[in-house]
Tab-separated table of C-alpha atoms in Angstrom:
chain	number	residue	atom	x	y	z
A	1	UNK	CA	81.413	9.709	-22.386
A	2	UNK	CA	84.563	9.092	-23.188
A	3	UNK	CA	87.171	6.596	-24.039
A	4	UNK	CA	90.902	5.504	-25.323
A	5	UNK	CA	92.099	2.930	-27.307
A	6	UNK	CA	95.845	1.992	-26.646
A	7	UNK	CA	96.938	-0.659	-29.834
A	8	UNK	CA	99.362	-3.637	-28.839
A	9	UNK	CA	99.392	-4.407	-24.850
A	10	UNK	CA	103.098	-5.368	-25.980
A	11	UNK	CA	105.527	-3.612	-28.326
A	12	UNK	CA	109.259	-4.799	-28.812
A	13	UNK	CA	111.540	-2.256	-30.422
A	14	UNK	CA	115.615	-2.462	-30.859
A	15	UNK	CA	117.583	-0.142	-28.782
A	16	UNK	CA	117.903	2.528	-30.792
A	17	UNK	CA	115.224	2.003	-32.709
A	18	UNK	CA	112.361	4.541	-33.320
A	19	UNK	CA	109.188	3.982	-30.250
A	20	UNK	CA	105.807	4.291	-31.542
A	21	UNK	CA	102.991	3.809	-28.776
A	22	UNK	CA	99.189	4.481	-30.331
A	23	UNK	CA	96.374	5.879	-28.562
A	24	UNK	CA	93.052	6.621	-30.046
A	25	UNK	CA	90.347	8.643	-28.693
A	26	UNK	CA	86.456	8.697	-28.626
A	27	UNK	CA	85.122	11.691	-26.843
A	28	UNK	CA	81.820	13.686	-27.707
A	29	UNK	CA	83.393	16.868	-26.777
A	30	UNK	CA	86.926	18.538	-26.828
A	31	UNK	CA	89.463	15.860	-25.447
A	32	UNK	CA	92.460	17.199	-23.197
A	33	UNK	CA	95.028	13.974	-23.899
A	34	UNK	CA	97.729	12.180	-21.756
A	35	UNK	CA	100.535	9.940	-21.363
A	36	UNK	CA	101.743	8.371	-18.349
A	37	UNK	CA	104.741	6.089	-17.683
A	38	UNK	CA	104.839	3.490	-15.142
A	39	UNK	CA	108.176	1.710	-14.347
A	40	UNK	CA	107.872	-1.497	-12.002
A	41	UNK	CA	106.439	-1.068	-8.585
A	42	UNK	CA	105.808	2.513	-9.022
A	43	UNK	CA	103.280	4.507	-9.538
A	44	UNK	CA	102.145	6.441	-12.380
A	45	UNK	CA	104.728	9.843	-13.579
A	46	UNK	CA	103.502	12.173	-16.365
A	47	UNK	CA	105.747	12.154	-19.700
A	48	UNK	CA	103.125	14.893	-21.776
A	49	UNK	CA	99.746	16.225	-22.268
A	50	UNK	CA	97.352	18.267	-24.560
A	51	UNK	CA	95.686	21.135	-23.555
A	52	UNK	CA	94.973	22.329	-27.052
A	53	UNK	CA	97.591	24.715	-27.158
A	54	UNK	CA	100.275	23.189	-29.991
A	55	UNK	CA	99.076	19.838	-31.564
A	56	UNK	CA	102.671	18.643	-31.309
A	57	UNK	CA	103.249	18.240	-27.835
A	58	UNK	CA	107.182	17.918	-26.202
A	59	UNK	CA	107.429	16.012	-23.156
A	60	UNK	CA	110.011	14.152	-20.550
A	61	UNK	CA	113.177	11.569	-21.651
A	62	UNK	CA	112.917	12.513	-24.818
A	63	UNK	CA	108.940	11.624	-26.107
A	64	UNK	CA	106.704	13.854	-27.893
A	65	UNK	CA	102.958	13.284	-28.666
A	66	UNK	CA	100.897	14.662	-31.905
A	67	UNK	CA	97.373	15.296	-31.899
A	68	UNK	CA	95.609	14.510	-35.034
A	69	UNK	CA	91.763	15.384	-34.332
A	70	UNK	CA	90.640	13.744	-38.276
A	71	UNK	CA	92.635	10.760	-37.083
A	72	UNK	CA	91.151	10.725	-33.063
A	73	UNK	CA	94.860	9.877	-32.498
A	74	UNK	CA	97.589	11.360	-29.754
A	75	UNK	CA	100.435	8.803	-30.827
A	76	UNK	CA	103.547	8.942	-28.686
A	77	UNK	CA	106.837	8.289	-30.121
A	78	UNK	CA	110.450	8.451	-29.687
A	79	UNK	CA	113.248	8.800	-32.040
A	80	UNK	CA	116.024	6.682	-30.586
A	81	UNK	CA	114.700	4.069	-27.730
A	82	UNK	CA	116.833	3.623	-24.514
A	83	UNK	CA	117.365	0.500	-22.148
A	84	UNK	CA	115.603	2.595	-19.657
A	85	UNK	CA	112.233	3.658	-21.843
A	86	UNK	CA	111.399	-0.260	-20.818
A	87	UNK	CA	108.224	0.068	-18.754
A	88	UNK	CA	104.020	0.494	-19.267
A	89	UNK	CA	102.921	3.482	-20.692
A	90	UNK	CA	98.929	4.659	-20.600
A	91	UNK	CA	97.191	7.098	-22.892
A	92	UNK	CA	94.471	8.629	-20.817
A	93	UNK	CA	91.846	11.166	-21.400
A	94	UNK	CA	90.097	13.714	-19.654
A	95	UNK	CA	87.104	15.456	-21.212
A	96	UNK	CA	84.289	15.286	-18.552
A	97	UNK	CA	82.022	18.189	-17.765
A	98	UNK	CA	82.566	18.044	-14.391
A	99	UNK	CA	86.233	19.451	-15.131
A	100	UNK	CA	89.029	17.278	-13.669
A	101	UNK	CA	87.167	15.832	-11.121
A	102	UNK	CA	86.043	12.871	-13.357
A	103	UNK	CA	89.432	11.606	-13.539
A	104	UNK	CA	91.086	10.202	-16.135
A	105	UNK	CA	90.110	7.901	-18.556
A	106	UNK	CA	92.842	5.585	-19.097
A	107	UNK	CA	93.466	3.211	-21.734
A	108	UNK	CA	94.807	-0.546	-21.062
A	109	UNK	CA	98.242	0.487	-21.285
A	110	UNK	CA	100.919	-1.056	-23.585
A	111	UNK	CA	104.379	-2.095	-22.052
A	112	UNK	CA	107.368	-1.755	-24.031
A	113	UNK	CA	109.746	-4.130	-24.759
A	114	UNK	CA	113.654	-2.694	-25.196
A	115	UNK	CA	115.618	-5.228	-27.230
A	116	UNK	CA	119.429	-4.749	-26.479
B	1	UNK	CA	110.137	15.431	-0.005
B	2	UNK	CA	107.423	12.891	-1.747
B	3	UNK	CA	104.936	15.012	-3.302
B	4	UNK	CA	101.887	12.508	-3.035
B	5	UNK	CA	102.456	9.388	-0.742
B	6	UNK	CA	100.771	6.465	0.552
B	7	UNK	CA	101.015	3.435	3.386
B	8	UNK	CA	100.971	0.855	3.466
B	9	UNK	CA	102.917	-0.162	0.397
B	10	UNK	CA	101.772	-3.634	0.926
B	11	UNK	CA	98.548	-5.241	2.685
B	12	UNK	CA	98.066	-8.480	3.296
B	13	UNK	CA	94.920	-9.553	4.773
B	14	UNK	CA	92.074	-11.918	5.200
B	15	UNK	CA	88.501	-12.258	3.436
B	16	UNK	CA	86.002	-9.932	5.598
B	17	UNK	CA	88.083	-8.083	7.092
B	18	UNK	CA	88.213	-3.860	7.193
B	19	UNK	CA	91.263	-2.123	6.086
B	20	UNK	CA	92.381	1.667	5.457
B	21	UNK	CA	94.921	2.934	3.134
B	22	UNK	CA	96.450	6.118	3.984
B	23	UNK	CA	96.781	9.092	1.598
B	24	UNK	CA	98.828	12.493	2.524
B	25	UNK	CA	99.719	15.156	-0.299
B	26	UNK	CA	102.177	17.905	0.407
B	27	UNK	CA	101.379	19.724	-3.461
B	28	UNK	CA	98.742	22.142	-1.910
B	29	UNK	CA	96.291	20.408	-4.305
B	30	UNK	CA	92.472	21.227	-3.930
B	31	UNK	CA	91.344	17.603	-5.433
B	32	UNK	CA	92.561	13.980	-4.620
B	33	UNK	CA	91.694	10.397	-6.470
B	34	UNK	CA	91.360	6.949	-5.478
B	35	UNK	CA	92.343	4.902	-8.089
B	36	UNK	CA	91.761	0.660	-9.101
B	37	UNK	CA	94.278	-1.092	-11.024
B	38	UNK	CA	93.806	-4.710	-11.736
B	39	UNK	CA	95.696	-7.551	-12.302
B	40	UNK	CA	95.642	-6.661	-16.302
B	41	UNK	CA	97.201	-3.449	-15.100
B	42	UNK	CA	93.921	-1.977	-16.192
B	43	UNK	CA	93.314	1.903	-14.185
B	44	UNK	CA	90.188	2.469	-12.934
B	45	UNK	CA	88.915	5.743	-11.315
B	46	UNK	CA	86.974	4.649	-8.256
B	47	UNK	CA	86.500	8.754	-6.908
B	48	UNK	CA	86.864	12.351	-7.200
B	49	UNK	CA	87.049	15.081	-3.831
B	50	UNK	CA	87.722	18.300	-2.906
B	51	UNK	CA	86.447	20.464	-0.372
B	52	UNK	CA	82.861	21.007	-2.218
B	53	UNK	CA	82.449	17.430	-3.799
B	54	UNK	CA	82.984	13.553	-3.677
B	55	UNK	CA	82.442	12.501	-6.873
B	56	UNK	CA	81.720	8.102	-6.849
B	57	UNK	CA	82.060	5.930	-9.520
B	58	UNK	CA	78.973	4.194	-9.790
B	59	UNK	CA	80.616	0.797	-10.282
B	60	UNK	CA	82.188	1.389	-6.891
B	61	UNK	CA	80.506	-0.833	-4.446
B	62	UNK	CA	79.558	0.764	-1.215
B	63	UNK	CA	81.991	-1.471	0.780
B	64	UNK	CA	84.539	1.389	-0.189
B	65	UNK	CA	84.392	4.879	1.452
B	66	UNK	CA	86.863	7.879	0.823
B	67	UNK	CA	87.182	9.830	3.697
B	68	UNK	CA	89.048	13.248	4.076
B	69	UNK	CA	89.890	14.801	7.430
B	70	UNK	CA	91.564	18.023	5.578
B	71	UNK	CA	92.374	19.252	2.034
B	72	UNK	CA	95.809	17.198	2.280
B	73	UNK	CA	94.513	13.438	3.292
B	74	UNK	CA	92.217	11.830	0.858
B	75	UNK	CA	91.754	7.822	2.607
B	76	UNK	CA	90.407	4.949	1.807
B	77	UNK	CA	88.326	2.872	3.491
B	78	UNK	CA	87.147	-1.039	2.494
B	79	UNK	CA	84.969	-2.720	4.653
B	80	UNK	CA	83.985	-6.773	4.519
B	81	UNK	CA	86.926	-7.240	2.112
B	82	UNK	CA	86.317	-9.336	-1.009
B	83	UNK	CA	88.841	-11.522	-3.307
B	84	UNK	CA	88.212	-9.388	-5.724
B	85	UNK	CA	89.481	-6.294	-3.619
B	86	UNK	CA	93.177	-7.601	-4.958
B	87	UNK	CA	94.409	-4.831	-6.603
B	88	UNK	CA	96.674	-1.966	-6.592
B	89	UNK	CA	95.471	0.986	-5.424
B	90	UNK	CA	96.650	4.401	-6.211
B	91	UNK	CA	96.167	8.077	-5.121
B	92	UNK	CA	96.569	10.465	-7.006
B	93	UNK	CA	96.013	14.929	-6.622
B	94	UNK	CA	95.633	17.961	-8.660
B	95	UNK	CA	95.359	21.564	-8.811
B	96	UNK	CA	91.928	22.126	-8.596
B	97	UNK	CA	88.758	20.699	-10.051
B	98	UNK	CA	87.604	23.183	-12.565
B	99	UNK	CA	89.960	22.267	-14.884
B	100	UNK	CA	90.637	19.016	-16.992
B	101	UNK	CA	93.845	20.165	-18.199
B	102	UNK	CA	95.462	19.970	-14.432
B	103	UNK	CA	97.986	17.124	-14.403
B	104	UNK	CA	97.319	14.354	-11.847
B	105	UNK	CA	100.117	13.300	-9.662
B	106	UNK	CA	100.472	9.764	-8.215
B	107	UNK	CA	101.434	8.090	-5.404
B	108	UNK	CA	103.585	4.671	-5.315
B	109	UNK	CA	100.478	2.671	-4.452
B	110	UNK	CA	99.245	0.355	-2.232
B	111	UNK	CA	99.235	-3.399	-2.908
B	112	UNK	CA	96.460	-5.100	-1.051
B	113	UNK	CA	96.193	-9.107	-1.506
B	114	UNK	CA	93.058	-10.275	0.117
B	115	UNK	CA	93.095	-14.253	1.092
């Protein structure tokens, strides 16, 4: 089984300022990691994932995602937060042995806060 | 063209009732979701199909049915609707099922208030 762990349902950051979202990870075999963003009344729109290819993982708008495996972590962060980063972000993890047909694992999400 | 849609966006409806929520992908996607997300925003996955397997979520109570009619609809179906039914629901698609690196995509979702 697995499971994520998504620190602060609310984080407030300065525009400008540097984002740092946490997800941690409890999976008894090798986790393939996620983040989604959800703005307002819409649905759910990829920003990066690992695949165990490169631990540091580039994504959408500017995010990137590291993969620590001694840590269980896949933080996501941002150098320099925009107006438009404000919105609800979910770690999720998919490690079943059924392949992707389990579906993702998602943590509780943690919306962020853009302080002009 | 909306890769993974849904309708309705809104449903409104009374206690006992039985209601469908429509799901169409144009990806060319082998497996489709049904997804729960609560009033905490919390994202549950509620099943899992492609053309070999429907994969339940055993928390899922039988009042809710997934029912394909080809490789690009994936619906849902509630019967004797509950309070608790209140939710967002989302659909969601991806490649194929043998792998768990495929990215899911999403639909908008469907907000269904039960009164």
């Amino acid at each position: 089984a697995q499971s994520v762990t998504q620190l602060g349902s609310h984080v407030s950051v300065s525009e400008g300022a540097l984002v740092l979202l946490r997800c941690n990870y409890s999976s008894s075999v090798p986790p393939y990691l996620f983040w989604y963003v959800q703005y307002p009344n819409q649905g759910l729109q990829l920003l990066l994932k690992y695949t165990s290819a490169a631990t540091l993982v580039k994504g959408i708008n500017g995010f990137e995602a590291e993969f620590k495996k001694s840590e269980t972590s896949f933080h996501l962060t941002k150098p320099s937060a925009h107006m438009s980063d404000a919105a609800e972000y979910f770690c999720a993890v998919s490690a079943g042995s059924g392949g992707g047909a389990d579906g993702l694992t998602f943590g509780k999400g943690t919306h962020l806060i853009i302080q002009p | 063209d909306t890769a993974v849609s849904q309708t309705p966006k809104y449903l409104v409806t009374q206690m006992g009732n039985d209601k469908s929520i429509k799901c169409e992908q144009n990806l060319g996607h082998d497996t489709m979701y049904w997804y729960k997300q609560d009033s905490k925003k919390f994202l549950k996955i509620m099943f899992s199909y492609n053309n070999k397997e429907l994969i339940i979520n055993e928390t899922v109570p039988n009042r809710f049915s997934p029912k394909s009619p080809d490789k690009a609809h994936l619906n849902l179906h509630i019967n004797s609707l509950e309070l608790g039914d209140s939710a967002v629901y989302f659909c969601a698609s991806s490649q194929s099922s043998g792998s768990n690196t495929d990215t899911q995509y999403f639909g908008p979702g469907t907000r269904l208030t039960v009164l």
